[in-house]
PDB file of C-alpha atoms and ligand atoms in Angstrom:
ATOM      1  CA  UNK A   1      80.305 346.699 238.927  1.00 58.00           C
ATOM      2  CA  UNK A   2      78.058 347.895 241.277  1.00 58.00           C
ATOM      3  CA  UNK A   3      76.144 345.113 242.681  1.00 64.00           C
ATOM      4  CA  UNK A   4      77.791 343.990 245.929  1.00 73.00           C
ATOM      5  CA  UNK A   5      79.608 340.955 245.565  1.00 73.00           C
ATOM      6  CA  UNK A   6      78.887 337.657 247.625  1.00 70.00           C
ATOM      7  CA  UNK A   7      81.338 335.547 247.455  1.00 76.00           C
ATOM      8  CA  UNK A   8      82.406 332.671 249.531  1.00 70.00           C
ATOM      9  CA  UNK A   9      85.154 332.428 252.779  1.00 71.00           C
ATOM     10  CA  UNK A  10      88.181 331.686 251.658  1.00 70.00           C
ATOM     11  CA  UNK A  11      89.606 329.578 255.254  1.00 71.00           C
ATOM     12  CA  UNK A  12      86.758 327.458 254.814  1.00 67.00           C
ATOM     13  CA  UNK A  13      87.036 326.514 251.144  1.00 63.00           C
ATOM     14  CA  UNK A  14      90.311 325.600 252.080  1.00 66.00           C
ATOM     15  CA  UNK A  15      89.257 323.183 254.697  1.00 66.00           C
ATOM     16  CA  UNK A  16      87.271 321.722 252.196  1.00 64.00           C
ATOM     17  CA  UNK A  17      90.441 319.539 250.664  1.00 66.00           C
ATOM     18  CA  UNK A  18      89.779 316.240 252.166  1.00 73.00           C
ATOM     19  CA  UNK A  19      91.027 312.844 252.547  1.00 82.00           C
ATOM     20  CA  UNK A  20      89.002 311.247 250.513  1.00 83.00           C
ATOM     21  CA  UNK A  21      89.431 313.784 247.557  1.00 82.00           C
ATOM     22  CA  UNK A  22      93.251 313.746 247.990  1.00 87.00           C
ATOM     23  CA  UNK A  23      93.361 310.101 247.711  1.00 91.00           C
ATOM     24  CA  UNK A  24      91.155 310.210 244.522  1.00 90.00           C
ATOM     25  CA  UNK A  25      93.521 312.177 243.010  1.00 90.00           C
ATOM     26  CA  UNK A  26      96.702 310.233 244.082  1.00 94.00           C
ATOM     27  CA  UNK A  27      94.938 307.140 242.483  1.00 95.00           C
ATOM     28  CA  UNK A  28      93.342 309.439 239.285  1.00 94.00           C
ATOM     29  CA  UNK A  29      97.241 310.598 238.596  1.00 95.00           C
ATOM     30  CA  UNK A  30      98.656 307.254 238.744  1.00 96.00           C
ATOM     31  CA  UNK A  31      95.739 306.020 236.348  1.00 96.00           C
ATOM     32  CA  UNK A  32      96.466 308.969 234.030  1.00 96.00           C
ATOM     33  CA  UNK A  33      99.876 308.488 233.299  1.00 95.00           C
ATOM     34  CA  UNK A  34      99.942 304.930 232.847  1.00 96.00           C
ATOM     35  CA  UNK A  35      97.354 305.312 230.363  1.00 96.00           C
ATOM     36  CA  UNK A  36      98.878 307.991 228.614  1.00 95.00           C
ATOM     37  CA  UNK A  37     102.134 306.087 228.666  1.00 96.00           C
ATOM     38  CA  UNK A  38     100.203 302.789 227.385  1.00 96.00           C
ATOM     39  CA  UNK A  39      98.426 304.581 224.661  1.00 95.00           C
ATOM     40  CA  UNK A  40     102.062 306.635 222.757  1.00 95.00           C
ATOM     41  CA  UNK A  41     103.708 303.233 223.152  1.00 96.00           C
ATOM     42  CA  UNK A  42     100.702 302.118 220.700  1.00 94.00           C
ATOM     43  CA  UNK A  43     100.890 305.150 218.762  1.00 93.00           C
ATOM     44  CA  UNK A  44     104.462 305.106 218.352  1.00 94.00           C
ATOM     45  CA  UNK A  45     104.670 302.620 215.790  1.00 94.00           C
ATOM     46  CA  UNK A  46     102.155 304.795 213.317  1.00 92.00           C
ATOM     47  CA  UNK A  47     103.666 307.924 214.433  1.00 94.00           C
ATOM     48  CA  UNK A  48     106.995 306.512 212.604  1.00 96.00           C
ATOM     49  CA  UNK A  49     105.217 305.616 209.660  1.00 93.00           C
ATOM     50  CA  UNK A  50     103.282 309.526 209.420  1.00 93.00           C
ATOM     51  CA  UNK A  51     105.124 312.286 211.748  1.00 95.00           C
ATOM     52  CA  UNK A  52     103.504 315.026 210.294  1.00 97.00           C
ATOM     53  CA  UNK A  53     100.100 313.593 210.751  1.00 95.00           C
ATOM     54  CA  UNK A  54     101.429 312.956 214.466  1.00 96.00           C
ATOM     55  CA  UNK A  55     102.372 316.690 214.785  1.00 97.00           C
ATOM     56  CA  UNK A  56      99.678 318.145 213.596  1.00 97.00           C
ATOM     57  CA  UNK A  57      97.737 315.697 215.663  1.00 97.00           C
ATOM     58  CA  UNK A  58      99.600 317.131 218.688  1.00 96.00           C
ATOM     59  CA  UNK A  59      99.052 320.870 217.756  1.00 98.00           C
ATOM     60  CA  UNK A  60      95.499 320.211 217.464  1.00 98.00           C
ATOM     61  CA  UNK A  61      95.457 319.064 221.062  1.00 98.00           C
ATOM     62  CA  UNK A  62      96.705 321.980 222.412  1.00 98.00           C
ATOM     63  CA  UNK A  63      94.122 324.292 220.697  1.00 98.00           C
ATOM     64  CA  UNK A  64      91.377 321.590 222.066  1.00 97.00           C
ATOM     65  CA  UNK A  65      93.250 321.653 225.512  1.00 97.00           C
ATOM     66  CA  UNK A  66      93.071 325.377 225.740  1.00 98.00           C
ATOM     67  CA  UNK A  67      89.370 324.920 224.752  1.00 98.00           C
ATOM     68  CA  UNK A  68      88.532 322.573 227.132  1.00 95.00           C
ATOM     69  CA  UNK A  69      90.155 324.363 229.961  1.00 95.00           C
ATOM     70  CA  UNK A  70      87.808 327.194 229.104  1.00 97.00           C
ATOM     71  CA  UNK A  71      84.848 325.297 228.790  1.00 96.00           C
ATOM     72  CA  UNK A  72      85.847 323.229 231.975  1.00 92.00           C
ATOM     73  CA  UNK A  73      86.583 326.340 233.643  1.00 94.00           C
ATOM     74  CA  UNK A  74      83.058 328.431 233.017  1.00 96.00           C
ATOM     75  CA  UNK A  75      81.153 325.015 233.821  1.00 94.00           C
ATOM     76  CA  UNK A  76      82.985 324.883 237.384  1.00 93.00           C
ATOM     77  CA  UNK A  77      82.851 328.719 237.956  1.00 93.00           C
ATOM     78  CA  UNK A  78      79.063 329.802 236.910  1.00 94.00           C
ATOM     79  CA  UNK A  79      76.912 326.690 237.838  1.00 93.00           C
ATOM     80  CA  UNK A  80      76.507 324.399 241.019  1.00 88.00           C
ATOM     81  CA  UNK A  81      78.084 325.075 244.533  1.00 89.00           C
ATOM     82  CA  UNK A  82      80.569 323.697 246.669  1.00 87.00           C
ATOM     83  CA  UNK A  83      78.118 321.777 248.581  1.00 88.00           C
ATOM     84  CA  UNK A  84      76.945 319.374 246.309  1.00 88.00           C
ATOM     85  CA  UNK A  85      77.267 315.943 247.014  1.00 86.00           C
ATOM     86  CA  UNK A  86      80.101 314.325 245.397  1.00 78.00           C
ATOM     87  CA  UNK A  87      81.510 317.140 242.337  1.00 81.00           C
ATOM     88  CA  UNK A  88      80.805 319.970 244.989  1.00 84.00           C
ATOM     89  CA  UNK A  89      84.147 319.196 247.220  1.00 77.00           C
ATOM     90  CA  UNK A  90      86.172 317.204 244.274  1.00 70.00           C
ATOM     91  CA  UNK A  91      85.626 319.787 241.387  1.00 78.00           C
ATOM     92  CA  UNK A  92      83.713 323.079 242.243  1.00 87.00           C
ATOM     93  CA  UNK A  93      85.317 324.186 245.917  1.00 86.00           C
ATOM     94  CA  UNK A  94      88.890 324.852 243.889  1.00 85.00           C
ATOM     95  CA  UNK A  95      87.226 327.453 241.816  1.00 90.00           C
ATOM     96  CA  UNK A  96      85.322 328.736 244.265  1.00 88.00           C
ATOM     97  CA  UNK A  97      88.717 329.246 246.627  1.00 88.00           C
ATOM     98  CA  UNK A  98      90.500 329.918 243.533  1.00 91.00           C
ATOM     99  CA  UNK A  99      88.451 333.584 243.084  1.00 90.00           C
ATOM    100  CA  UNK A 100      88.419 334.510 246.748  1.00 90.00           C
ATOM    101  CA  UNK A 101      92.195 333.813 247.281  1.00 91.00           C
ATOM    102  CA  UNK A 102      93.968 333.504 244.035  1.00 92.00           C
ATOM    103  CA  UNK A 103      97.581 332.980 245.289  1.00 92.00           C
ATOM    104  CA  UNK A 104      96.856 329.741 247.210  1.00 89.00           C
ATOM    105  CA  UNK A 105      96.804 327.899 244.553  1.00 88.00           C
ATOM    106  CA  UNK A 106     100.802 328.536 244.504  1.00 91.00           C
ATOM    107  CA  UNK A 107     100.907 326.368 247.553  1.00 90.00           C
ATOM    108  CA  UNK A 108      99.350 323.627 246.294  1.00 88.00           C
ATOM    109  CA  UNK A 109     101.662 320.399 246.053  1.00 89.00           C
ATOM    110  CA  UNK A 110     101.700 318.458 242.957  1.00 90.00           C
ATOM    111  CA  UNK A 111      98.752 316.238 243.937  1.00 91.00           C
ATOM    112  CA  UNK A 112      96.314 318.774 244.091  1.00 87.00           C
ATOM    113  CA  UNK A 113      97.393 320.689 241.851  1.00 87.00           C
ATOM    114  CA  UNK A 114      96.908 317.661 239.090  1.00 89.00           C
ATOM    115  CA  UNK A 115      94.567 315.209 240.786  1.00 89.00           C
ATOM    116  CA  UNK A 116      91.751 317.156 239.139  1.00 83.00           C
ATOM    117  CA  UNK A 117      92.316 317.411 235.792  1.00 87.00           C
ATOM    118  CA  UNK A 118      93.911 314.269 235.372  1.00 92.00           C
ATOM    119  CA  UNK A 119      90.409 312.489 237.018  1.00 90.00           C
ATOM    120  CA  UNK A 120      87.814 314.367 234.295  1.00 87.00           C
ATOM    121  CA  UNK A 121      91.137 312.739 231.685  1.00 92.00           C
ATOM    122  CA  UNK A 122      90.581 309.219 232.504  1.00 94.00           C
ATOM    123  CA  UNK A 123      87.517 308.367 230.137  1.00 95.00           C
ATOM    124  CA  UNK A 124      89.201 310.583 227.195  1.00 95.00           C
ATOM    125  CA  UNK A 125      92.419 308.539 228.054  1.00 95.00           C
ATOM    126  CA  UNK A 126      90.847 304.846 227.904  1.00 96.00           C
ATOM    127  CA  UNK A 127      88.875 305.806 225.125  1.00 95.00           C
ATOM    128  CA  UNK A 128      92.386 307.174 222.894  1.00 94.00           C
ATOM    129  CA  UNK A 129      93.800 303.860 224.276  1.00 94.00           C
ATOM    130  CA  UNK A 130      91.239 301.609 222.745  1.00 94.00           C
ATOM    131  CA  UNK A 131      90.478 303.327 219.596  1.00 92.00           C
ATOM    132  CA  UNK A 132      90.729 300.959 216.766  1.00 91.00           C
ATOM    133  CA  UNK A 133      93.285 302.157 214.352  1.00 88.00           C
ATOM    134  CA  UNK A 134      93.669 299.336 211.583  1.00 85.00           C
ATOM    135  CA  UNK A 135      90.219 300.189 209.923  1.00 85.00           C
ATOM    136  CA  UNK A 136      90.599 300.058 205.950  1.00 85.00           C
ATOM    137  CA  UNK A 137      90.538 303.635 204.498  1.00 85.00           C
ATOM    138  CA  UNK A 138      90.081 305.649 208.036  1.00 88.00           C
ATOM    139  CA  UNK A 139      93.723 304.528 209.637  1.00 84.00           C
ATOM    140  CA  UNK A 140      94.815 308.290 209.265  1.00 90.00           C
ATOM    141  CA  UNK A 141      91.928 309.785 210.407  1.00 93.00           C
ATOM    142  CA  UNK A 142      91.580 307.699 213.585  1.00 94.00           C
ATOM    143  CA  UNK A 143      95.473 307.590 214.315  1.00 95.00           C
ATOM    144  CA  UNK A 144      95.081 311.923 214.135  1.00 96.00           C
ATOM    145  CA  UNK A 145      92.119 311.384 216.053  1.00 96.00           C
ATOM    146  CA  UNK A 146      93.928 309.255 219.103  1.00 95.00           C
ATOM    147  CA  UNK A 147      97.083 311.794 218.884  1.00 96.00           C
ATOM    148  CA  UNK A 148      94.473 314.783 219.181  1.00 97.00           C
ATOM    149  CA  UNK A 149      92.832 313.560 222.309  1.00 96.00           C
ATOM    150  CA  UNK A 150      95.859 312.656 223.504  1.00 96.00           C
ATOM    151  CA  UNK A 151      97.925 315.340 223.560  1.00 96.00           C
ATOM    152  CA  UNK A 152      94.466 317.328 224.409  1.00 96.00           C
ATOM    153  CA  UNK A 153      94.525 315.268 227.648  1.00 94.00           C
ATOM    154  CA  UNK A 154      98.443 315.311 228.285  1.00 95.00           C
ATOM    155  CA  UNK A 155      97.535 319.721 227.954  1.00 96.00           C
ATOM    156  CA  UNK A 156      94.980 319.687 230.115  1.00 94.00           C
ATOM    157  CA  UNK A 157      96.844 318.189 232.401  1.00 92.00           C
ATOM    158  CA  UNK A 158      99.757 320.721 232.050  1.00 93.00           C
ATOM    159  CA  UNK A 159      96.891 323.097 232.383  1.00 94.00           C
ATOM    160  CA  UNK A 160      96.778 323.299 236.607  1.00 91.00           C
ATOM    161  CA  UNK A 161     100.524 324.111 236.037  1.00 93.00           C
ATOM    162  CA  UNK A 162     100.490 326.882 233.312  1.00 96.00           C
ATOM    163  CA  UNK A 163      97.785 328.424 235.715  1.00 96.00           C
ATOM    164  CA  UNK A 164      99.529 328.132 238.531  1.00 95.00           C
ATOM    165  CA  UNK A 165     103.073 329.848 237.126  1.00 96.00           C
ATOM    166  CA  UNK A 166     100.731 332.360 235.977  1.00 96.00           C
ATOM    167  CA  UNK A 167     100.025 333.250 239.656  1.00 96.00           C
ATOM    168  CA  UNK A 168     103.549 333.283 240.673  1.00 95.00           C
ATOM    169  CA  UNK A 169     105.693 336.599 240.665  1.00 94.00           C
ATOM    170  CA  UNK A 170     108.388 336.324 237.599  1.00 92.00           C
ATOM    171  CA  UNK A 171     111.760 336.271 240.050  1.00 93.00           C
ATOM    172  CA  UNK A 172     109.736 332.969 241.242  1.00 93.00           C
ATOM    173  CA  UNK A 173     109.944 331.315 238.131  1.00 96.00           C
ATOM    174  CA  UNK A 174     112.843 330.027 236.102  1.00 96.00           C
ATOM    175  CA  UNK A 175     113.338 331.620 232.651  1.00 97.00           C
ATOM    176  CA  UNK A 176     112.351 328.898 230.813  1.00 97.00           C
ATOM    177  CA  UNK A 177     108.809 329.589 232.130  1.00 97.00           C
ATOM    178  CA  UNK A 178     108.993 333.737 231.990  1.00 97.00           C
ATOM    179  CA  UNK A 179     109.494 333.316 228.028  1.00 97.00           C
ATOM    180  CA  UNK A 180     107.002 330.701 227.610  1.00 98.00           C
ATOM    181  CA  UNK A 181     104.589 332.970 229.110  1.00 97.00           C
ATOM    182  CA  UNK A 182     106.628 336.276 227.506  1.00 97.00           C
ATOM    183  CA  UNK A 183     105.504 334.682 223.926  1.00 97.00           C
ATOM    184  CA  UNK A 184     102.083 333.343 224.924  1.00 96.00           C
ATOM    185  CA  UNK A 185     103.054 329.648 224.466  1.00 97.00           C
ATOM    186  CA  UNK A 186     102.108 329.146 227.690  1.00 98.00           C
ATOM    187  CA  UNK A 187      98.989 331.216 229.268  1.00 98.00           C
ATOM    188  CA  UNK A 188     100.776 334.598 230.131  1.00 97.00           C
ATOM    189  CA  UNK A 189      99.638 336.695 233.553  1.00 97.00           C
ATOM    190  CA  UNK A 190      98.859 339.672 231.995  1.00 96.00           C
ATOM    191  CA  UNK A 191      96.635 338.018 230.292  1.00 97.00           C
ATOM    192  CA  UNK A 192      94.962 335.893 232.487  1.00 97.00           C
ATOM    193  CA  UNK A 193      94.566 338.728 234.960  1.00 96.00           C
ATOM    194  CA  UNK A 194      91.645 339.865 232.732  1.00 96.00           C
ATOM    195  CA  UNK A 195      89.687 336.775 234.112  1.00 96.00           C
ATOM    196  CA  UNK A 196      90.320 337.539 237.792  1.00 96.00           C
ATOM    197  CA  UNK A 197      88.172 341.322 237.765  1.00 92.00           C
ATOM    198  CA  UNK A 198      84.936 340.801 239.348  1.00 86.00           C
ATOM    199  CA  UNK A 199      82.450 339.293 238.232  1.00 89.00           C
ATOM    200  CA  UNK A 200      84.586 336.891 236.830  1.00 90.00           C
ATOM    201  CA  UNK A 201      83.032 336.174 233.249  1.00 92.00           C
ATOM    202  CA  UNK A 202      85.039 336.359 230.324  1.00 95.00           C
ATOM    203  CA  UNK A 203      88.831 334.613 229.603  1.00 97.00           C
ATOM    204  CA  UNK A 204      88.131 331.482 231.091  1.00 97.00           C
ATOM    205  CA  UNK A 205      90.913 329.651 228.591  1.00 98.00           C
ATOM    206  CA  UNK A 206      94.181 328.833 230.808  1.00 97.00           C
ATOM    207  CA  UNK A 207      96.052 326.281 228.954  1.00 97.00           C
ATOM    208  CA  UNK A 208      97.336 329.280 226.582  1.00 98.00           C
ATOM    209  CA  UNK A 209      94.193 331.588 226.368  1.00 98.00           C
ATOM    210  CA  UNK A 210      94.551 331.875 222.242  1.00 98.00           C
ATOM    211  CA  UNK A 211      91.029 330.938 222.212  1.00 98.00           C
ATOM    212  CA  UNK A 212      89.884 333.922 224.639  1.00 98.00           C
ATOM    213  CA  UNK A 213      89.206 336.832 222.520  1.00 97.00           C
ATOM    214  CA  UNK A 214      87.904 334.447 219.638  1.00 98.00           C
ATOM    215  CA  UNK A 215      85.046 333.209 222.285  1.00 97.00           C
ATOM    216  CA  UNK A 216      83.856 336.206 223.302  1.00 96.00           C
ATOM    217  CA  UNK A 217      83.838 337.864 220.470  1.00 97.00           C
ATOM    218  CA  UNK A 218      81.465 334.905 218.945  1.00 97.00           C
ATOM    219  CA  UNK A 219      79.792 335.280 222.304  1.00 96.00           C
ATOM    220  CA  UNK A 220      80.359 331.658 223.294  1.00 97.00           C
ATOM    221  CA  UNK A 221      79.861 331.604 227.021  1.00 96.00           C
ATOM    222  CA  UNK A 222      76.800 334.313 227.237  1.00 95.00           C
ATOM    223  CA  UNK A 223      75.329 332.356 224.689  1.00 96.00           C
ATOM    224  CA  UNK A 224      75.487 329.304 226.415  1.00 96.00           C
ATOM    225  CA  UNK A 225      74.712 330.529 229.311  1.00 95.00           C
ATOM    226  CA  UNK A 226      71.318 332.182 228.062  1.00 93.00           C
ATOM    227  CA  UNK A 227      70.373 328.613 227.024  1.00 95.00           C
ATOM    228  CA  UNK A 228      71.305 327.015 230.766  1.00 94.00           C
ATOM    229  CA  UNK A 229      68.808 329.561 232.187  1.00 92.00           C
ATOM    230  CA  UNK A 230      66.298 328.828 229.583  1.00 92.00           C
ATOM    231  CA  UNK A 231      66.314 325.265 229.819  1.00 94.00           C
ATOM    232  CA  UNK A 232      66.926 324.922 233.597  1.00 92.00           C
ATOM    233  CA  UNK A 233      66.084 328.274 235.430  1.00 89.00           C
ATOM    234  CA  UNK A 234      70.178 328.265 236.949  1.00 90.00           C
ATOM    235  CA  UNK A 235      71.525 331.417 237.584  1.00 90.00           C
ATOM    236  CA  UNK A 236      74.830 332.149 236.285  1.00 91.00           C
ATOM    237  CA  UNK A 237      77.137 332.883 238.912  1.00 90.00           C
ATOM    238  CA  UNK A 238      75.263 333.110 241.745  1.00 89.00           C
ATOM    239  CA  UNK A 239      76.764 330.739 244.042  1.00 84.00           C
ATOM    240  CA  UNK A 240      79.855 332.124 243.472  1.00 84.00           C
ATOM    241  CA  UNK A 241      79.469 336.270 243.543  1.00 84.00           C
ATOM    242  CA  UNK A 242      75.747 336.317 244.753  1.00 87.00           C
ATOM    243  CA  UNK A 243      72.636 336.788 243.354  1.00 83.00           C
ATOM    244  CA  UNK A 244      72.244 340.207 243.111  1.00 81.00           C
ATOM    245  CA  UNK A 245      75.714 340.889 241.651  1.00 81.00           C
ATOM    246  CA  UNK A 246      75.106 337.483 239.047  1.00 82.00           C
ATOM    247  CA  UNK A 247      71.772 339.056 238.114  1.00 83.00           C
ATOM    248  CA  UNK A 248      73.772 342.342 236.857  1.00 81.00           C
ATOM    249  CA  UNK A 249      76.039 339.990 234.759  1.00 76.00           C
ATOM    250  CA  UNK A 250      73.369 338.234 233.310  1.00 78.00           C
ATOM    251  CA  UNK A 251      69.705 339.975 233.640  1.00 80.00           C
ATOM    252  CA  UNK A 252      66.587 337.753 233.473  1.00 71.00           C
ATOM    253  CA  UNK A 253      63.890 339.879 232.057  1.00 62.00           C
ATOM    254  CA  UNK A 254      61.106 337.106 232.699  1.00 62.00           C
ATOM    255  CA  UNK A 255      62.911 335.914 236.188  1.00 50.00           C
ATOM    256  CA  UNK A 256      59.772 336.434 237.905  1.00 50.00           C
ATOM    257  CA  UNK A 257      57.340 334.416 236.073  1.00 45.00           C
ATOM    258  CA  UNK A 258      60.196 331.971 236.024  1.00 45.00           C
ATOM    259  CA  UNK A 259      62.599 331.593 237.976  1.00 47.00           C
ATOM    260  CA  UNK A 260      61.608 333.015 241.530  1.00 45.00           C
ATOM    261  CA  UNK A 261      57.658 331.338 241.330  1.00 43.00           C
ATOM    262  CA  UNK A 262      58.119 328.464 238.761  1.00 47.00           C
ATOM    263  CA  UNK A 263      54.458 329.410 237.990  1.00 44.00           C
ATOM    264  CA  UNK A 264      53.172 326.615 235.234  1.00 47.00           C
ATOM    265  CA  UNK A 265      53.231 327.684 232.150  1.00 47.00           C
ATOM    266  CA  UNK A 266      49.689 326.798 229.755  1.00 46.00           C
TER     267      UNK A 266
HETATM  268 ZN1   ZN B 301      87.602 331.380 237.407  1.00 83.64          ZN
HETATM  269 ZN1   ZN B 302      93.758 332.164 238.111  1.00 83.64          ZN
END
């Protein structure tokens, strides 16, 4: 692209990893996995009584995972900025780093590496726990319902991980991993190294990236983002590449009237 691209320093992103956020994530992990533990001990019982229900339950999670990640993913990377009160230093600065210095995010320790994802897991994971399940006539919809979100939360959690391997050269990884990734069960780097070119707007999907090339062919993410800027005058991108270089992503024929005078509209 030719727009120059603005883009954030990467030393003090980093220094953006607090105390406070790393203790939110020790207690969000904690939280996560004891829900997660609490709800298959309920689930166990039904999951006896209709495995294949259960399995297709957990297959369905992982597409949702992988779909979530994405959608996560392009809500974190296009919108807000780092220095928003509260989501600005727990949610957005990782992204932000994570495009200006890609391989530190193989440093990370297991806390911040998970803290996030299992944090924006906690509703989804109280909700699954107390999901009624004996209702007369919908017990196998709501029991494939509970396993869904479920194993869609347990996913996104393994998210951070697959992401992170992806980053990793292969003699790094054990061989377990390199075939996961070798037969795209597991988001492969080739792949998600079509996400990482400037300006950083298209395979957002890192649990296993199946959904990728199905999104932007249906034009998912430009469309949503065309209605963001409609509704709300937000620039796509432009907190984390710059204005000028967001602008050549995503042109705003009416920006003037719009966006740069907010001129009242009769
Ligand atoms: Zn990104
Ligand atoms: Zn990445």
């Amino acid at each position: 692209m030719g727009g120059k691209l603005v883009q954030h320093d990467a030393t003090k992103l980093a220094q953006g990893y607090s105390r406070a956020v790393r203790t939110v994530e020790v207690l969000s992990i904690v939280s996560f996995y004891t829900l997660v533990a609490a709800v298959a001990w309920r689930g166990f019982p039904y999951a006896l009584k209709a495995p294949w229900l259960a399995l297709a339950g957990l297959f369905f999670g992982y597409l949702l995972a992988d779909f979530t990640s994405g959608f996560v993913h392009w809500l974190a990377d296009t919108w807000g900025s780092p220095d928003m009160p509260v989501i600005g230093k727990a949610l957005l600065r990782p992204f932000r780093e994570h495009h200006v210095a890609p391989k530190a995010m193989t440093l990370h320790d297991f806390i911040e590496t998970n803290g996030n994802n299992c944090l924006i897991s906690l509703p989804w994971a109280l909700g699954a726990l107390f999901m009624p399940l004996d209702v007369e006539g919908f017990g196998g919809l709501l029991f494939f319902t509970m396993t869904s979100i479920t194993s869609m939360i347990f996913w996104v959690m393994m998210t951070n991980q697959f992401h992170k391997w992806s980053h990793f050269e292969p003699a790094e990884l054990p061989a377990v991993v390199r075939w996961l990734q070798r037969y795209n069960l597991i988001l492969s780097p080739d792949h998600h190294d079509i996400h990482h070119r400037a300006p950083f707007d298209t395979h957002y999907c890192i649990t296993t990236g199946w959904l990728n090339v199905p999104l932007m062919r249906l034009g998912f993410f430009r469309g949503m983002e065309r209605l963001v800027t409609a509704l709300t005058g937000a620039i796509p991108r432009k907190d984390d590449i710059g204005l000028a270089a967001a602008l050549e992503v995503a042109p705003l024929p009416d920006a003037p009237s719009r966006v740069a005078t907010h001129t009242p509209q009769h």
